[in-house]
């Protein structure tokens, strides 16, 4: 006797309960606190903030805890929460020139004003599992780090710009400090439309999936849209966030956020009328997110191909392809939706497929009455 | 990030009229009636009676409260742009006042003004949704009844999506000039503006898809 | 903002029906344009919802935008009220909007659906909200939005007919069985969402208002009541819907869309109505299958 599947509600409740147990793990192990995650899993927290598009280390840590460490799931939790927050004001543009530096390197010059500051980085660690972390959790004490973080140091690309060797940050050829940037777009308010301007592209990339951008950025290094990048400068530290309420008439600082910024120096252009100069790509993320901002800078530069008069032939240069597939809420949602029931559509396909096979068999029988057998691998194709 | 709620400075605004007492639910109710009106052109829908800043009708005011905000520049026909109207809409909706017709997302006009619909944003073939929505204050609205109305009431036959075969309506104040404007607007499909007609607390919509003819002049 | 902001916050800290008022206004304006341009896909600033993209966020945003305290909501997935996703979405609105819910098609003022149109004919005043994964019917022919937007603008739909005709050349039939493209009001070609083509005729001249939401793709579109909705076809290959030789195991229906259920590994299978409410109503009002089919 067949009984239709019922009780979806109880099934969902039971699944959630089970999930909660699995998230907590065995009771003998200590519960992971949000502050532990925030301070000891900070790079995961930074990624969740960047792709979650919300600067709040505590909520990002909570999301990681709730998501059992699944970063994409945590990003989703943060985005869904962010979406319910009212907007009171827009901040002034961040001035990263005045940021407090914790780490700052340039691969273009041996030394630069302000110096090369290694800061907290995995870069020169030997990737050997450190079993002392497993034993007692205490890392061996290293030398005292530099006590005072560096005060504002000039941007490397600005020094190049002064010489006219590189285009301005906005892609303008003439250095024009008085020039006001155009009002940036906002993809969280207005859906993407193509062609998208650079502010909109950068916003999409900043929220975009690190893995996806990393692969695309990598592809440009391997010849798929090669643009000769040099890491002009990567800086990580605290930048002041300012607002300028109309009734005050001047900006006030409301707090500091940690950011990572990447200026990439790229292949120079130029023609009969314009002197050759380097071009640039830009990346910015919350917290310490170097891999992300470097990948972002490579893709940003690749996406400027049209504007710079380059031939469009590779995935990383394809604005619609990159922007419409870089968001991991979009991609993970749509891939995972294949888990939802599709049996009505599948039934529709079955009905047609059986009919087509019946007709195929009839035709075969008419063609050769003696061998009416149709092999099960007969070449039937149907639209997926 | 730390944010502080916007504190409204208590300024005496000339003729400021109340907004919705319960904005969530009242806005929803008004929207549903506008949606029903747009979905079935020529049907008349009544909103809850309410105050409105003179000279606006209550229906026009409520539609603005429900649909306008800082993202929707509004163009006001000068006769309607009283201090009370401008202040009330600015205060409750936060909408900017458009100074050019073609920059407006919404417009408030009266049927006896000589405002050309073609001057508003018509949308483009790629993005016809970007066209303006024009709220027209009329002197009277009637759907399929009121045979003995005043002589100046025009009886119209409507056809198009949302209408089973035909619908007859009477619109007080729509003259031959208006019939031409409606016809021109309809001919632009998929571009063109959409009209919401208001009178007292009643409303009716005539989207760009609706074909309107005066009775006695059809075909 | 001011007074428009802080109303109707529920105990959980979320606004009525979850979305904030500014988002609702934006979607409402989009819906009005969608209704005014039947079948045209209006871009809107789609928001993240607490459910994943692809799981009905577009439909949910539309529902959250139209629904009010006096509405009665029905949610179906694959025609059924009790599939997990339908249960999950219905619960979401019961929790965030406190609205009455129902499984009866006739009792609902708003019906959110994934992949089906109810068998019971819809009535005037009802709103049917479709969840849409890929809103552009041309997407599978031309993946670029830049291109398809121009094709819609110029009504360049020849490629769609070519694609359907290629099916005929190869299989003798049009091989599209769901998400079968329609032409609305003799203008735009529209994706009816992945409903089986069995349901396409129900869209034509329907007394109900049909709204479509694609959350991830950030598009909404609409078909007003009493609007011509024609499935694309050819004179020599007219559009036709699926038929079954079998009837519903439970109610004996022969005119409804049937789901095939595998009952054992020996090839045993039965057929049941995909629309659970329709099936239940019939079981109450019509004699058993055996009596109906002696």
PDB file of N, CA, C and O in Angstrom, chain A residues 2 6 9 13 76 79-80 83-84 87 188-189 191 207 318 320 329-330 333-334 336-337 340-345 347-349 352 354-355 359 381, chain C residues 1 14 18 44-45 47-49 51-55 78 82-83 91 114-115 144-146 170-171 173 177 194 196 216 242 244 258 260-261 270:
ATOM      1  N   UNK A   2       0.657   2.122  -0.934  1.00  0.00           N
ATOM      2  CA  UNK A   2       1.482   3.310  -1.035  1.00  0.00           C
ATOM      3  C   UNK A   2       0.875   4.447  -0.210  1.00  0.00           C
ATOM      4  O   UNK A   2      -0.304   4.713  -0.271  1.00  0.00           O
ATOM      5  N   UNK A   6       4.615  12.260   3.895  1.00  0.00           N
ATOM      6  CA  UNK A   6       3.991  13.311   4.709  1.00  0.00           C
ATOM      7  C   UNK A   6       4.968  13.745   5.773  1.00  0.00           C
ATOM      8  O   UNK A   6       6.025  13.165   5.952  1.00  0.00           O
ATOM      9  N   UNK A   9       7.148  18.803   8.003  1.00  0.00           N
ATOM     10  CA  UNK A   9       7.427  19.683   9.131  1.00  0.00           C
ATOM     11  C   UNK A   9       8.246  18.970  10.210  1.00  0.00           C
ATOM     12  O   UNK A   9       9.248  19.503  10.682  1.00  0.00           O
ATOM     13  N   UNK A  13      12.146  19.683  11.515  1.00  0.00           N
ATOM     14  CA  UNK A  13      12.500  19.914  12.926  1.00  0.00           C
ATOM     15  C   UNK A  13      13.558  18.930  13.394  1.00  0.00           C
ATOM     16  O   UNK A  13      14.517  19.304  14.072  1.00  0.00           O
ATOM     17  N   UNK A  76      26.728  33.648   4.038  1.00  0.00           N
ATOM     18  CA  UNK A  76      25.290  33.716   3.798  1.00  0.00           C
ATOM     19  C   UNK A  76      24.568  34.275   5.035  1.00  0.00           C
ATOM     20  O   UNK A  76      23.737  35.192   4.954  1.00  0.00           O
ATOM     21  N   UNK A  79      25.244  37.983   5.324  1.00  0.00           N
ATOM     22  CA  UNK A  79      24.536  38.763   4.292  1.00  0.00           C
ATOM     23  C   UNK A  79      23.042  38.877   4.602  1.00  0.00           C
ATOM     24  O   UNK A  79      22.457  39.944   4.441  1.00  0.00           O
ATOM     25  N   UNK A  80      22.452  37.766   5.009  1.00  0.00           N
ATOM     26  CA  UNK A  80      21.014  37.795   5.284  1.00  0.00           C
ATOM     27  C   UNK A  80      20.728  38.728   6.459  1.00  0.00           C
ATOM     28  O   UNK A  80      19.721  39.427   6.483  1.00  0.00           O
ATOM     29  N   UNK A  83      21.179  42.463   5.401  1.00  0.00           N
ATOM     30  CA  UNK A  83      20.076  42.936   4.576  1.00  0.00           C
ATOM     31  C   UNK A  83      18.926  43.523   5.399  1.00  0.00           C
ATOM     32  O   UNK A  83      18.113  44.277   4.893  1.00  0.00           O
ATOM     33  N   UNK A  84      18.850  43.179   6.683  1.00  0.00           N
ATOM     34  CA  UNK A  84      17.744  43.680   7.501  1.00  0.00           C
ATOM     35  C   UNK A  84      18.109  44.984   8.209  1.00  0.00           C
ATOM     36  O   UNK A  84      17.291  45.549   8.907  1.00  0.00           O
ATOM     37  N   UNK A  87      19.657  51.718   6.688  1.00  0.00           N
ATOM     38  CA  UNK A  87      20.795  52.567   6.329  1.00  0.00           C
ATOM     39  C   UNK A  87      20.548  53.946   6.858  1.00  0.00           C
ATOM     40  O   UNK A  87      19.580  54.571   6.492  1.00  0.00           O
ATOM     41  N   UNK A 188      23.786  46.467  -4.242  1.00  0.00           N
ATOM     42  CA  UNK A 188      22.811  45.964  -3.276  1.00  0.00           C
ATOM     43  C   UNK A 188      21.505  46.732  -3.376  1.00  0.00           C
ATOM     44  O   UNK A 188      20.516  46.368  -2.761  1.00  0.00           O
ATOM     45  N   UNK A 189      21.501  47.808  -4.128  1.00  0.00           N
ATOM     46  CA  UNK A 189      20.264  48.575  -4.346  1.00  0.00           C
ATOM     47  C   UNK A 189      19.778  48.429  -5.779  1.00  0.00           C
ATOM     48  O   UNK A 189      18.601  48.240  -6.036  1.00  0.00           O
ATOM     49  N   UNK A 191      20.160  46.426  -9.387  1.00  0.00           N
ATOM     50  CA  UNK A 191      20.742  45.221  -9.968  1.00  0.00           C
ATOM     51  C   UNK A 191      21.808  45.575 -10.999  1.00  0.00           C
ATOM     52  O   UNK A 191      21.738  46.629 -11.634  1.00  0.00           O
ATOM     53  N   UNK A 207      32.814  41.701  -2.912  1.00  0.00           N
ATOM     54  CA  UNK A 207      31.906  40.749  -2.285  1.00  0.00           C
ATOM     55  C   UNK A 207      32.085  39.345  -2.856  1.00  0.00           C
ATOM     56  O   UNK A 207      31.519  38.386  -2.335  1.00  0.00           O
ATOM     57  N   UNK A 318      35.921  39.054 -19.337  1.00  0.00           N
ATOM     58  CA  UNK A 318      34.520  39.030 -19.743  1.00  0.00           C
ATOM     59  C   UNK A 318      33.651  39.511 -18.586  1.00  0.00           C
ATOM     60  O   UNK A 318      33.341  38.770 -17.663  1.00  0.00           O
ATOM     61  N   UNK A 320      30.500  40.335 -18.078  1.00  0.00           N
ATOM     62  CA  UNK A 320      29.242  39.688 -17.694  1.00  0.00           C
ATOM     63  C   UNK A 320      29.503  38.308 -17.095  1.00  0.00           C
ATOM     64  O   UNK A 320      28.880  37.919 -16.103  1.00  0.00           O
ATOM     65  N   UNK A 329      26.898  33.438  -2.837  1.00  0.00           N
ATOM     66  CA  UNK A 329      25.506  33.207  -2.427  1.00  0.00           C
ATOM     67  C   UNK A 329      24.694  32.762  -3.640  1.00  0.00           C
ATOM     68  O   UNK A 329      23.867  31.854  -3.559  1.00  0.00           O
ATOM     69  N   UNK A 330      24.936  33.434  -4.749  1.00  0.00           N
ATOM     70  CA  UNK A 330      24.264  33.061  -5.997  1.00  0.00           C
ATOM     71  C   UNK A 330      24.628  31.634  -6.385  1.00  0.00           C
ATOM     72  O   UNK A 330      23.757  30.801  -6.613  1.00  0.00           O
ATOM     73  N   UNK A 333      23.784  28.806  -3.832  1.00  0.00           N
ATOM     74  CA  UNK A 333      22.330  28.638  -3.763  1.00  0.00           C
ATOM     75  C   UNK A 333      21.794  27.883  -4.957  1.00  0.00           C
ATOM     76  O   UNK A 333      21.024  26.936  -4.822  1.00  0.00           O
ATOM     77  N   UNK A 334      22.252  28.291  -6.140  1.00  0.00           N
ATOM     78  CA  UNK A 334      21.642  27.697  -7.335  1.00  0.00           C
ATOM     79  C   UNK A 334      22.121  26.270  -7.563  1.00  0.00           C
ATOM     80  O   UNK A 334      21.365  25.423  -8.036  1.00  0.00           O
ATOM     81  N   UNK A 336      22.971  24.268  -5.076  1.00  0.00           N
ATOM     82  CA  UNK A 336      22.335  23.428  -4.048  1.00  0.00           C
ATOM     83  C   UNK A 336      20.839  23.257  -4.284  1.00  0.00           C
ATOM     84  O   UNK A 336      20.245  22.310  -3.791  1.00  0.00           O
ATOM     85  N   UNK A 337      20.230  24.140  -5.057  1.00  0.00           N
ATOM     86  CA  UNK A 337      18.786  23.997  -5.284  1.00  0.00           C
ATOM     87  C   UNK A 337      18.457  22.737  -6.085  1.00  0.00           C
ATOM     88  O   UNK A 337      17.316  22.303  -6.115  1.00  0.00           O
ATOM     89  N   UNK A 340      16.445  20.254  -4.315  1.00  0.00           N
ATOM     90  CA  UNK A 340      14.998  20.372  -4.141  1.00  0.00           C
ATOM     91  C   UNK A 340      14.287  19.410  -5.078  1.00  0.00           C
ATOM     92  O   UNK A 340      14.829  19.010  -6.100  1.00  0.00           O
ATOM     93  N   UNK A 341      13.048  19.052  -4.718  1.00  0.00           N
ATOM     94  CA  UNK A 341      12.320  18.149  -5.613  1.00  0.00           C
ATOM     95  C   UNK A 341      12.122  18.774  -6.989  1.00  0.00           C
ATOM     96  O   UNK A 341      11.838  19.959  -7.110  1.00  0.00           O
ATOM     97  N   UNK A 342      12.339  17.989  -7.996  1.00  0.00           N
ATOM     98  CA  UNK A 342      12.076  18.398  -9.373  1.00  0.00           C
ATOM     99  C   UNK A 342      11.204  17.355 -10.047  1.00  0.00           C
ATOM    100  O   UNK A 342      11.262  17.171 -11.244  1.00  0.00           O
ATOM    101  N   UNK A 343      10.385  16.624  -9.264  1.00  0.00           N
ATOM    102  CA  UNK A 343       9.784  15.462  -9.904  1.00  0.00           C
ATOM    103  C   UNK A 343       8.703  15.783 -10.919  1.00  0.00           C
ATOM    104  O   UNK A 343       8.402  14.979 -11.773  1.00  0.00           O
ATOM    105  N   UNK A 344       8.130  16.978 -10.829  1.00  0.00           N
ATOM    106  CA  UNK A 344       7.154  17.345 -11.854  1.00  0.00           C
ATOM    107  C   UNK A 344       7.863  17.523 -13.207  1.00  0.00           C
ATOM    108  O   UNK A 344       7.428  16.990 -14.231  1.00  0.00           O
ATOM    109  N   UNK A 345       8.963  18.242 -13.181  1.00  0.00           N
ATOM    110  CA  UNK A 345       9.703  18.437 -14.430  1.00  0.00           C
ATOM    111  C   UNK A 345      10.296  17.129 -14.934  1.00  0.00           C
ATOM    112  O   UNK A 345      10.307  16.847 -16.134  1.00  0.00           O
ATOM    113  N   UNK A 347       9.100  14.171 -14.406  1.00  0.00           N
ATOM    114  CA  UNK A 347       7.991  13.393 -14.961  1.00  0.00           C
ATOM    115  C   UNK A 347       7.672  13.862 -16.383  1.00  0.00           C
ATOM    116  O   UNK A 347       7.411  13.057 -17.276  1.00  0.00           O
ATOM    117  N   UNK A 348       7.721  15.175 -16.584  1.00  0.00           N
ATOM    118  CA  UNK A 348       7.456  15.707 -17.917  1.00  0.00           C
ATOM    119  C   UNK A 348       8.464  15.157 -18.920  1.00  0.00           C
ATOM    120  O   UNK A 348       8.114  14.814 -20.051  1.00  0.00           O
ATOM    121  N   UNK A 349       9.711  15.083 -18.496  1.00  0.00           N
ATOM    122  CA  UNK A 349      10.743  14.542 -19.371  1.00  0.00           C
ATOM    123  C   UNK A 349      10.521  13.052 -19.622  1.00  0.00           C
ATOM    124  O   UNK A 349      10.702  12.576 -20.747  1.00  0.00           O
ATOM    125  N   UNK A 352       7.829  12.412 -22.263  1.00  0.00           N
ATOM    126  CA  UNK A 352       8.301  12.668 -23.618  1.00  0.00           C
ATOM    127  C   UNK A 352       9.312  11.613 -24.062  1.00  0.00           C
ATOM    128  O   UNK A 352       9.229  11.081 -25.170  1.00  0.00           O
ATOM    129  N   UNK A 354       9.726   8.551 -23.131  1.00  0.00           N
ATOM    130  CA  UNK A 354       9.116   7.251 -23.446  1.00  0.00           C
ATOM    131  C   UNK A 354       8.416   7.296 -24.795  1.00  0.00           C
ATOM    132  O   UNK A 354       8.501   6.349 -25.568  1.00  0.00           O
ATOM    133  N   UNK A 355       7.757   8.427 -25.046  1.00  0.00           N
ATOM    134  CA  UNK A 355       7.070   8.555 -26.336  1.00  0.00           C
ATOM    135  C   UNK A 355       8.080   8.543 -27.486  1.00  0.00           C
ATOM    136  O   UNK A 355       7.892   7.846 -28.483  1.00  0.00           O
ATOM    137  N   UNK A 359       8.334   5.765 -30.542  1.00  0.00           N
ATOM    138  CA  UNK A 359       8.285   6.120 -31.960  1.00  0.00           C
ATOM    139  C   UNK A 359       9.562   5.689 -32.679  1.00  0.00           C
ATOM    140  O   UNK A 359       9.523   5.252 -33.825  1.00  0.00           O
ATOM    141  N   UNK A 381      18.499  11.293 -27.352  1.00  0.00           N
ATOM    142  CA  UNK A 381      18.973  12.399 -26.525  1.00  0.00           C
ATOM    143  C   UNK A 381      17.795  13.249 -26.145  1.00  0.00           C
ATOM    144  O   UNK A 381      16.832  13.367 -26.871  1.00  0.00           O
TER     145      UNK A 381
ATOM    146  N   UNK C   1      13.262  59.003   5.275  1.00  0.00           N
ATOM    147  CA  UNK C   1      13.010  57.815   6.097  1.00  0.00           C
ATOM    148  C   UNK C   1      11.980  58.148   7.177  1.00  0.00           C
ATOM    149  O   UNK C   1      10.812  57.916   7.022  1.00  0.00           O
ATOM    150  N   UNK C  14      12.447  41.526  13.471  1.00  0.00           N
ATOM    151  CA  UNK C  14      12.314  41.697  12.032  1.00  0.00           C
ATOM    152  C   UNK C  14      11.012  42.381  11.699  1.00  0.00           C
ATOM    153  O   UNK C  14      10.033  42.294  12.428  1.00  0.00           O
ATOM    154  N   UNK C  18       9.345  40.205   7.068  1.00  0.00           N
ATOM    155  CA  UNK C  18      10.798  40.181   6.987  1.00  0.00           C
ATOM    156  C   UNK C  18      11.425  41.381   6.279  1.00  0.00           C
ATOM    157  O   UNK C  18      12.341  41.992   6.793  1.00  0.00           O
ATOM    158  N   UNK C  44      15.242  44.338 -10.540  1.00  0.00           N
ATOM    159  CA  UNK C  44      14.990  44.959  -9.234  1.00  0.00           C
ATOM    160  C   UNK C  44      16.147  44.657  -8.299  1.00  0.00           C
ATOM    161  O   UNK C  44      16.890  43.710  -8.499  1.00  0.00           O
ATOM    162  N   UNK C  45      16.310  45.489  -7.283  1.00  0.00           N
ATOM    163  CA  UNK C  45      17.418  45.334  -6.355  1.00  0.00           C
ATOM    164  C   UNK C  45      17.146  44.201  -5.385  1.00  0.00           C
ATOM    165  O   UNK C  45      16.882  44.428  -4.216  1.00  0.00           O
ATOM    166  N   UNK C  47      17.141  41.293  -2.767  1.00  0.00           N
ATOM    167  CA  UNK C  47      17.849  41.247  -1.492  1.00  0.00           C
ATOM    168  C   UNK C  47      18.187  39.812  -1.115  1.00  0.00           C
ATOM    169  O   UNK C  47      17.514  38.872  -1.537  1.00  0.00           O
ATOM    170  N   UNK C  48      19.198  39.684  -0.261  1.00  0.00           N
ATOM    171  CA  UNK C  48      19.452  38.382   0.320  1.00  0.00           C
ATOM    172  C   UNK C  48      18.278  38.043   1.236  1.00  0.00           C
ATOM    173  O   UNK C  48      17.809  38.889   1.992  1.00  0.00           O
ATOM    174  N   UNK C  49      17.826  36.829   1.150  1.00  0.00           N
ATOM    175  CA  UNK C  49      16.776  36.354   2.039  1.00  0.00           C
ATOM    176  C   UNK C  49      17.397  35.303   2.946  1.00  0.00           C
ATOM    177  O   UNK C  49      18.462  34.774   2.645  1.00  0.00           O
ATOM    178  N   UNK C  51      16.772  32.374   3.121  1.00  0.00           N
ATOM    179  CA  UNK C  51      16.829  31.083   2.432  1.00  0.00           C
ATOM    180  C   UNK C  51      17.781  31.226   1.246  1.00  0.00           C
ATOM    181  O   UNK C  51      17.939  32.317   0.733  1.00  0.00           O
ATOM    182  N   UNK C  52      18.380  30.123   0.813  1.00  0.00           N
ATOM    183  CA  UNK C  52      19.363  30.247  -0.273  1.00  0.00           C
ATOM    184  C   UNK C  52      18.725  30.686  -1.587  1.00  0.00           C
ATOM    185  O   UNK C  52      17.563  30.386  -1.855  1.00  0.00           O
ATOM    186  N   UNK C  53      19.530  31.382  -2.386  1.00  0.00           N
ATOM    187  CA  UNK C  53      19.126  31.667  -3.759  1.00  0.00           C
ATOM    188  C   UNK C  53      18.862  30.354  -4.461  1.00  0.00           C
ATOM    189  O   UNK C  53      19.608  29.389  -4.289  1.00  0.00           O
ATOM    190  N   UNK C  54      17.826  30.333  -5.259  1.00  0.00           N
ATOM    191  CA  UNK C  54      17.488  29.100  -5.955  1.00  0.00           C
ATOM    192  C   UNK C  54      16.438  28.302  -5.210  1.00  0.00           C
ATOM    193  O   UNK C  54      15.891  27.351  -5.737  1.00  0.00           O
ATOM    194  N   UNK C  55      16.163  28.740  -3.979  1.00  0.00           N
ATOM    195  CA  UNK C  55      15.177  28.016  -3.169  1.00  0.00           C
ATOM    196  C   UNK C  55      13.890  28.818  -3.020  1.00  0.00           C
ATOM    197  O   UNK C  55      13.113  28.587  -2.098  1.00  0.00           O
ATOM    198  N   UNK C  78       6.004  21.549  -6.359  1.00  0.00           N
ATOM    199  CA  UNK C  78       5.623  20.377  -7.144  1.00  0.00           C
ATOM    200  C   UNK C  78       4.118  20.110  -7.008  1.00  0.00           C
ATOM    201  O   UNK C  78       3.682  18.970  -7.092  1.00  0.00           O
ATOM    202  N   UNK C  82       2.819  19.756   1.169  1.00  0.00           N
ATOM    203  CA  UNK C  82       3.577  19.165   2.269  1.00  0.00           C
ATOM    204  C   UNK C  82       5.010  18.785   1.887  1.00  0.00           C
ATOM    205  O   UNK C  82       5.672  18.076   2.617  1.00  0.00           O
ATOM    206  N   UNK C  83       5.505  19.255   0.732  1.00  0.00           N
ATOM    207  CA  UNK C  83       6.924  19.021   0.443  1.00  0.00           C
ATOM    208  C   UNK C  83       7.755  19.954   1.332  1.00  0.00           C
ATOM    209  O   UNK C  83       7.295  21.024   1.720  1.00  0.00           O
ATOM    210  N   UNK C  91       6.026  28.251   6.710  1.00  0.00           N
ATOM    211  CA  UNK C  91       6.398  28.552   8.098  1.00  0.00           C
ATOM    212  C   UNK C  91       7.041  29.926   8.211  1.00  0.00           C
ATOM    213  O   UNK C  91       6.839  30.645   9.177  1.00  0.00           O
ATOM    214  N   UNK C 114       6.000  26.691  -6.718  1.00  0.00           N
ATOM    215  CA  UNK C 114       7.202  26.287  -7.433  1.00  0.00           C
ATOM    216  C   UNK C 114       6.796  25.132  -8.342  1.00  0.00           C
ATOM    217  O   UNK C 114       6.302  24.108  -7.869  1.00  0.00           O
ATOM    218  N   UNK C 115       6.916  25.349  -9.645  1.00  0.00           N
ATOM    219  CA  UNK C 115       6.779  24.296 -10.657  1.00  0.00           C
ATOM    220  C   UNK C 115       5.354  23.838 -10.982  1.00  0.00           C
ATOM    221  O   UNK C 115       5.209  22.903 -11.767  1.00  0.00           O
ATOM    222  N   UNK C 144      24.200  35.571 -22.798  1.00  0.00           N
ATOM    223  CA  UNK C 144      24.537  36.941 -22.406  1.00  0.00           C
ATOM    224  C   UNK C 144      23.322  37.830 -22.275  1.00  0.00           C
ATOM    225  O   UNK C 144      22.556  38.018 -23.212  1.00  0.00           O
ATOM    226  N   UNK C 145      23.227  38.442 -21.101  1.00  0.00           N
ATOM    227  CA  UNK C 145      22.155  39.402 -20.834  1.00  0.00           C
ATOM    228  C   UNK C 145      22.182  40.558 -21.832  1.00  0.00           C
ATOM    229  O   UNK C 145      21.149  41.007 -22.315  1.00  0.00           O
ATOM    230  N   UNK C 146      23.391  41.031 -22.139  1.00  0.00           N
ATOM    231  CA  UNK C 146      23.521  42.155 -23.068  1.00  0.00           C
ATOM    232  C   UNK C 146      22.818  41.826 -24.389  1.00  0.00           C
ATOM    233  O   UNK C 146      22.136  42.662 -24.978  1.00  0.00           O
ATOM    234  N   UNK C 170      14.725  16.617 -35.260  1.00  0.00           N
ATOM    235  CA  UNK C 170      15.489  15.512 -34.693  1.00  0.00           C
ATOM    236  C   UNK C 170      14.607  14.438 -34.087  1.00  0.00           C
ATOM    237  O   UNK C 170      14.858  13.253 -34.228  1.00  0.00           O
ATOM    238  N   UNK C 171      13.579  14.871 -33.377  1.00  0.00           N
ATOM    239  CA  UNK C 171      12.780  13.908 -32.606  1.00  0.00           C
ATOM    240  C   UNK C 171      11.358  13.736 -33.127  1.00  0.00           C
ATOM    241  O   UNK C 171      10.635  12.878 -32.649  1.00  0.00           O
ATOM    242  N   UNK C 173       9.202  15.832 -32.416  1.00  0.00           N
ATOM    243  CA  UNK C 173       8.398  16.591 -31.452  1.00  0.00           C
ATOM    244  C   UNK C 173       9.231  17.737 -30.906  1.00  0.00           C
ATOM    245  O   UNK C 173      10.452  17.663 -30.894  1.00  0.00           O
ATOM    246  N   UNK C 177       9.623  20.203 -22.369  1.00  0.00           N
ATOM    247  CA  UNK C 177       8.447  19.652 -21.679  1.00  0.00           C
ATOM    248  C   UNK C 177       8.041  20.490 -20.481  1.00  0.00           C
ATOM    249  O   UNK C 177       6.947  20.379 -19.975  1.00  0.00           O
ATOM    250  N   UNK C 194       9.641  26.878 -14.399  1.00  0.00           N
ATOM    251  CA  UNK C 194       9.660  25.460 -14.813  1.00  0.00           C
ATOM    252  C   UNK C 194       8.372  24.695 -14.465  1.00  0.00           C
ATOM    253  O   UNK C 194       8.412  23.622 -13.867  1.00  0.00           O
ATOM    254  N   UNK C 196       5.325  22.335 -15.773  1.00  0.00           N
ATOM    255  CA  UNK C 196       5.205  21.465 -16.938  1.00  0.00           C
ATOM    256  C   UNK C 196       4.343  22.152 -17.990  1.00  0.00           C
ATOM    257  O   UNK C 196       3.478  22.958 -17.641  1.00  0.00           O
ATOM    258  N   UNK C 216      17.767  35.420  -7.431  1.00  0.00           N
ATOM    259  CA  UNK C 216      19.187  35.437  -7.758  1.00  0.00           C
ATOM    260  C   UNK C 216      19.437  36.271  -9.001  1.00  0.00           C
ATOM    261  O   UNK C 216      20.397  37.032  -9.089  1.00  0.00           O
ATOM    262  N   UNK C 242       0.869  17.230 -21.970  1.00  0.00           N
ATOM    263  CA  UNK C 242       1.072  15.825 -21.622  1.00  0.00           C
ATOM    264  C   UNK C 242      -0.268  15.148 -21.304  1.00  0.00           C
ATOM    265  O   UNK C 242      -1.170  15.766 -20.763  1.00  0.00           O
ATOM    266  N   UNK C 244      -1.748  11.165 -19.825  1.00  0.00           N
ATOM    267  CA  UNK C 244      -1.363   9.872 -19.262  1.00  0.00           C
ATOM    268  C   UNK C 244      -2.418   8.825 -19.610  1.00  0.00           C
ATOM    269  O   UNK C 244      -3.606   9.128 -19.673  1.00  0.00           O
ATOM    270  N   UNK C 258      -0.022  13.973 -13.347  1.00  0.00           N
ATOM    271  CA  UNK C 258       0.254  12.828 -12.483  1.00  0.00           C
ATOM    272  C   UNK C 258       1.752  12.682 -12.234  1.00  0.00           C
ATOM    273  O   UNK C 258       2.565  12.807 -13.139  1.00  0.00           O
ATOM    274  N   UNK C 260       4.686  10.068 -11.112  1.00  0.00           N
ATOM    275  CA  UNK C 260       4.928   8.635 -11.134  1.00  0.00           C
ATOM    276  C   UNK C 260       5.658   8.258  -9.853  1.00  0.00           C
ATOM    277  O   UNK C 260       6.621   8.920  -9.464  1.00  0.00           O
ATOM    278  N   UNK C 261       5.183   7.228  -9.181  1.00  0.00           N
ATOM    279  CA  UNK C 261       5.830   6.800  -7.944  1.00  0.00           C
ATOM    280  C   UNK C 261       6.268   5.357  -8.122  1.00  0.00           C
ATOM    281  O   UNK C 261       5.464   4.498  -8.505  1.00  0.00           O
ATOM    282  N   UNK C 270       2.968   3.423  -9.600  1.00  0.00           N
ATOM    283  CA  UNK C 270       1.602   3.935  -9.628  1.00  0.00           C
ATOM    284  C   UNK C 270       1.674   5.423  -9.954  1.00  0.00           C
ATOM    285  O   UNK C 270       2.750   6.019  -9.958  1.00  0.00           O
TER     286      UNK C 270
END
